[in-house]
mmCIF file of C-alpha atoms in Angstrom:
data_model
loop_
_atom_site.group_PDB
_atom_site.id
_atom_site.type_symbol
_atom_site.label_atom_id
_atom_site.label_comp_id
_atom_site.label_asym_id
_atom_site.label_seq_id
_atom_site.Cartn_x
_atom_site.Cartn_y
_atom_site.Cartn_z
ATOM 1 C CA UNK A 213 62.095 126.687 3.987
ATOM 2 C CA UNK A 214 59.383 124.779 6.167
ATOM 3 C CA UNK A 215 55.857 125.197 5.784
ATOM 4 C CA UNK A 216 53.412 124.339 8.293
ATOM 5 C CA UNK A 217 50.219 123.045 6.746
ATOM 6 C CA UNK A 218 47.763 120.538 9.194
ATOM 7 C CA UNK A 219 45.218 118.846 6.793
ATOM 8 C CA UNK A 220 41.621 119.248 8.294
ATOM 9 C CA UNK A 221 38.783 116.416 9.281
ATOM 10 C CA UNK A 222 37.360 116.492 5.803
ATOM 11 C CA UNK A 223 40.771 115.899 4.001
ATOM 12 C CA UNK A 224 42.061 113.054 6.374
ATOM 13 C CA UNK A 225 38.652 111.339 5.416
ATOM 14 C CA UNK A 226 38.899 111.840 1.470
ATOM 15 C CA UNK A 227 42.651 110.662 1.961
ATOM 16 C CA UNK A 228 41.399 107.615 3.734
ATOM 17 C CA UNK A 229 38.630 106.266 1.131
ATOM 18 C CA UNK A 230 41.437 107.162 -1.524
ATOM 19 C CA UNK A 231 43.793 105.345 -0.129
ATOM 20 C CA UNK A 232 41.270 102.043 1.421
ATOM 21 C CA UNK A 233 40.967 100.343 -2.410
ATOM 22 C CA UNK A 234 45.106 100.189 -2.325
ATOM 23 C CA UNK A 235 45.891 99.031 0.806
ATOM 24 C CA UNK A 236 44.580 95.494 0.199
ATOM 25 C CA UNK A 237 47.555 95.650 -1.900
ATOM 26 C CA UNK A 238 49.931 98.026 -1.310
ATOM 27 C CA UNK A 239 50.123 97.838 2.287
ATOM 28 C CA UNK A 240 49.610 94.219 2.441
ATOM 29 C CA UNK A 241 52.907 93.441 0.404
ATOM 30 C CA UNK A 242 54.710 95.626 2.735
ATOM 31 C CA UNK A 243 53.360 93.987 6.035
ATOM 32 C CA UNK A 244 54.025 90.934 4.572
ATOM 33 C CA UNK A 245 57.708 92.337 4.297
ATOM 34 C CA UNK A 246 57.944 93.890 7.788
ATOM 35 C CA UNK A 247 56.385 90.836 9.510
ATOM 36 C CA UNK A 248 59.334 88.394 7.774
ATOM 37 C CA UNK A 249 61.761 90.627 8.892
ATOM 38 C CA UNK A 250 60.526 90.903 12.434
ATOM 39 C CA UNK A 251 60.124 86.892 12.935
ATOM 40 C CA UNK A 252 58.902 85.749 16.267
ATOM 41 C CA UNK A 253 58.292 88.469 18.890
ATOM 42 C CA UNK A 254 58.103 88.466 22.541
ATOM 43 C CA UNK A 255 54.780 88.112 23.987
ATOM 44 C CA UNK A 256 54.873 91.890 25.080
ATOM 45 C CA UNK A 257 56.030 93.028 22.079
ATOM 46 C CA UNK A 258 54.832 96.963 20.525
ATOM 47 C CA UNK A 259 54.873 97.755 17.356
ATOM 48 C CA UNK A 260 55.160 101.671 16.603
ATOM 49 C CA UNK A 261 53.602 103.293 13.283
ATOM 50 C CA UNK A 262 55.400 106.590 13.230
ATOM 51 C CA UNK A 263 53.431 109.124 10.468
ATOM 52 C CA UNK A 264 50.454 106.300 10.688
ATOM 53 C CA UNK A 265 48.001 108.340 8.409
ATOM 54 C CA UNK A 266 44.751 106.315 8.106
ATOM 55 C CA UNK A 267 46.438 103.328 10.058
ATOM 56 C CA UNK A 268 46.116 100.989 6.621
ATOM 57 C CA UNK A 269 49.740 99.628 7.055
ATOM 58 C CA UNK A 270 49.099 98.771 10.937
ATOM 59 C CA UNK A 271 46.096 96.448 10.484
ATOM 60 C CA UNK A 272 47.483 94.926 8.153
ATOM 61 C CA UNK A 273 51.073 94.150 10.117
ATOM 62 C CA UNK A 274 48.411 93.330 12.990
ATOM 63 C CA UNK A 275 46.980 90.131 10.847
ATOM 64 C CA UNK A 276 50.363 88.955 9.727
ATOM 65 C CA UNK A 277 52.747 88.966 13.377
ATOM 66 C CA UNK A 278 51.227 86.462 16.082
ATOM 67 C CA UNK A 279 50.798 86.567 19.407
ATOM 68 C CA UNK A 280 49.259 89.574 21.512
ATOM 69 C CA UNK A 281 50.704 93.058 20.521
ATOM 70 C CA UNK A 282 50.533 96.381 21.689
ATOM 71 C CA UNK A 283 49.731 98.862 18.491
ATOM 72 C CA UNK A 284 50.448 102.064 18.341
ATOM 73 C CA UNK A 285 50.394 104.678 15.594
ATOM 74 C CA UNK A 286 51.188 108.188 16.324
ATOM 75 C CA UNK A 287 50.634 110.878 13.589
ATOM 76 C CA UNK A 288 50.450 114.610 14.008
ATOM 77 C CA UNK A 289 47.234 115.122 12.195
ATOM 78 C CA UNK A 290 44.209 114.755 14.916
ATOM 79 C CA UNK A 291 41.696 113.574 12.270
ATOM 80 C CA UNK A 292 43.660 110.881 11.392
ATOM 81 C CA UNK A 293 44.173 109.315 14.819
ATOM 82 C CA UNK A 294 40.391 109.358 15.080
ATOM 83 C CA UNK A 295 39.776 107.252 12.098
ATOM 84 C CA UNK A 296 42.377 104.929 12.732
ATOM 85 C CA UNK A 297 40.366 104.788 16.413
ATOM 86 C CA UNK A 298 37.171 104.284 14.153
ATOM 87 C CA UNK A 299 38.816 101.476 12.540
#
């Protein structure tokens, strides 16, 4: 059985300041994970967060890979692409 449900402006943002305390840890262990595992990129390198929610887990892969990368986070909520654009 699928159910469509689309979370609205106001839930994306409580999600978000929910979620903000824990990524300092949470997602930072796991971008320190995914940035081992990628090693040295090309200069022209993307990296693609698929389901990015409040983009927590793409900043903080952003700080750990060097050189100049292309981000992109896709999610099918609307309200969360615009905070990860706020942030």
């Amino acid at each position: 059985m699928t159910v469509e449900y689309e979370w609205d402006e106001a839930q994306c943002r409580r999600y978000a300041e929910t979620l903000r305390p824990m990524s300092k840890y949470d997602h930072a262990r796991w971008a320190g994970r995914i940035a081992a595992e990628l090693g040295d990129l090309r200069p022209d390198a993307s990296i693609l967060d698929v389901a990015t929610g409040p983009g927590f887990l793409l900043f903080e892969l952003a700080q750990r890979v060097a050189g100049e990368l292309r981000l992109v986070a896709l999610d099918p909520t609307e309200p969360m692409l615009r905070i990860v654009q706020e942030e």
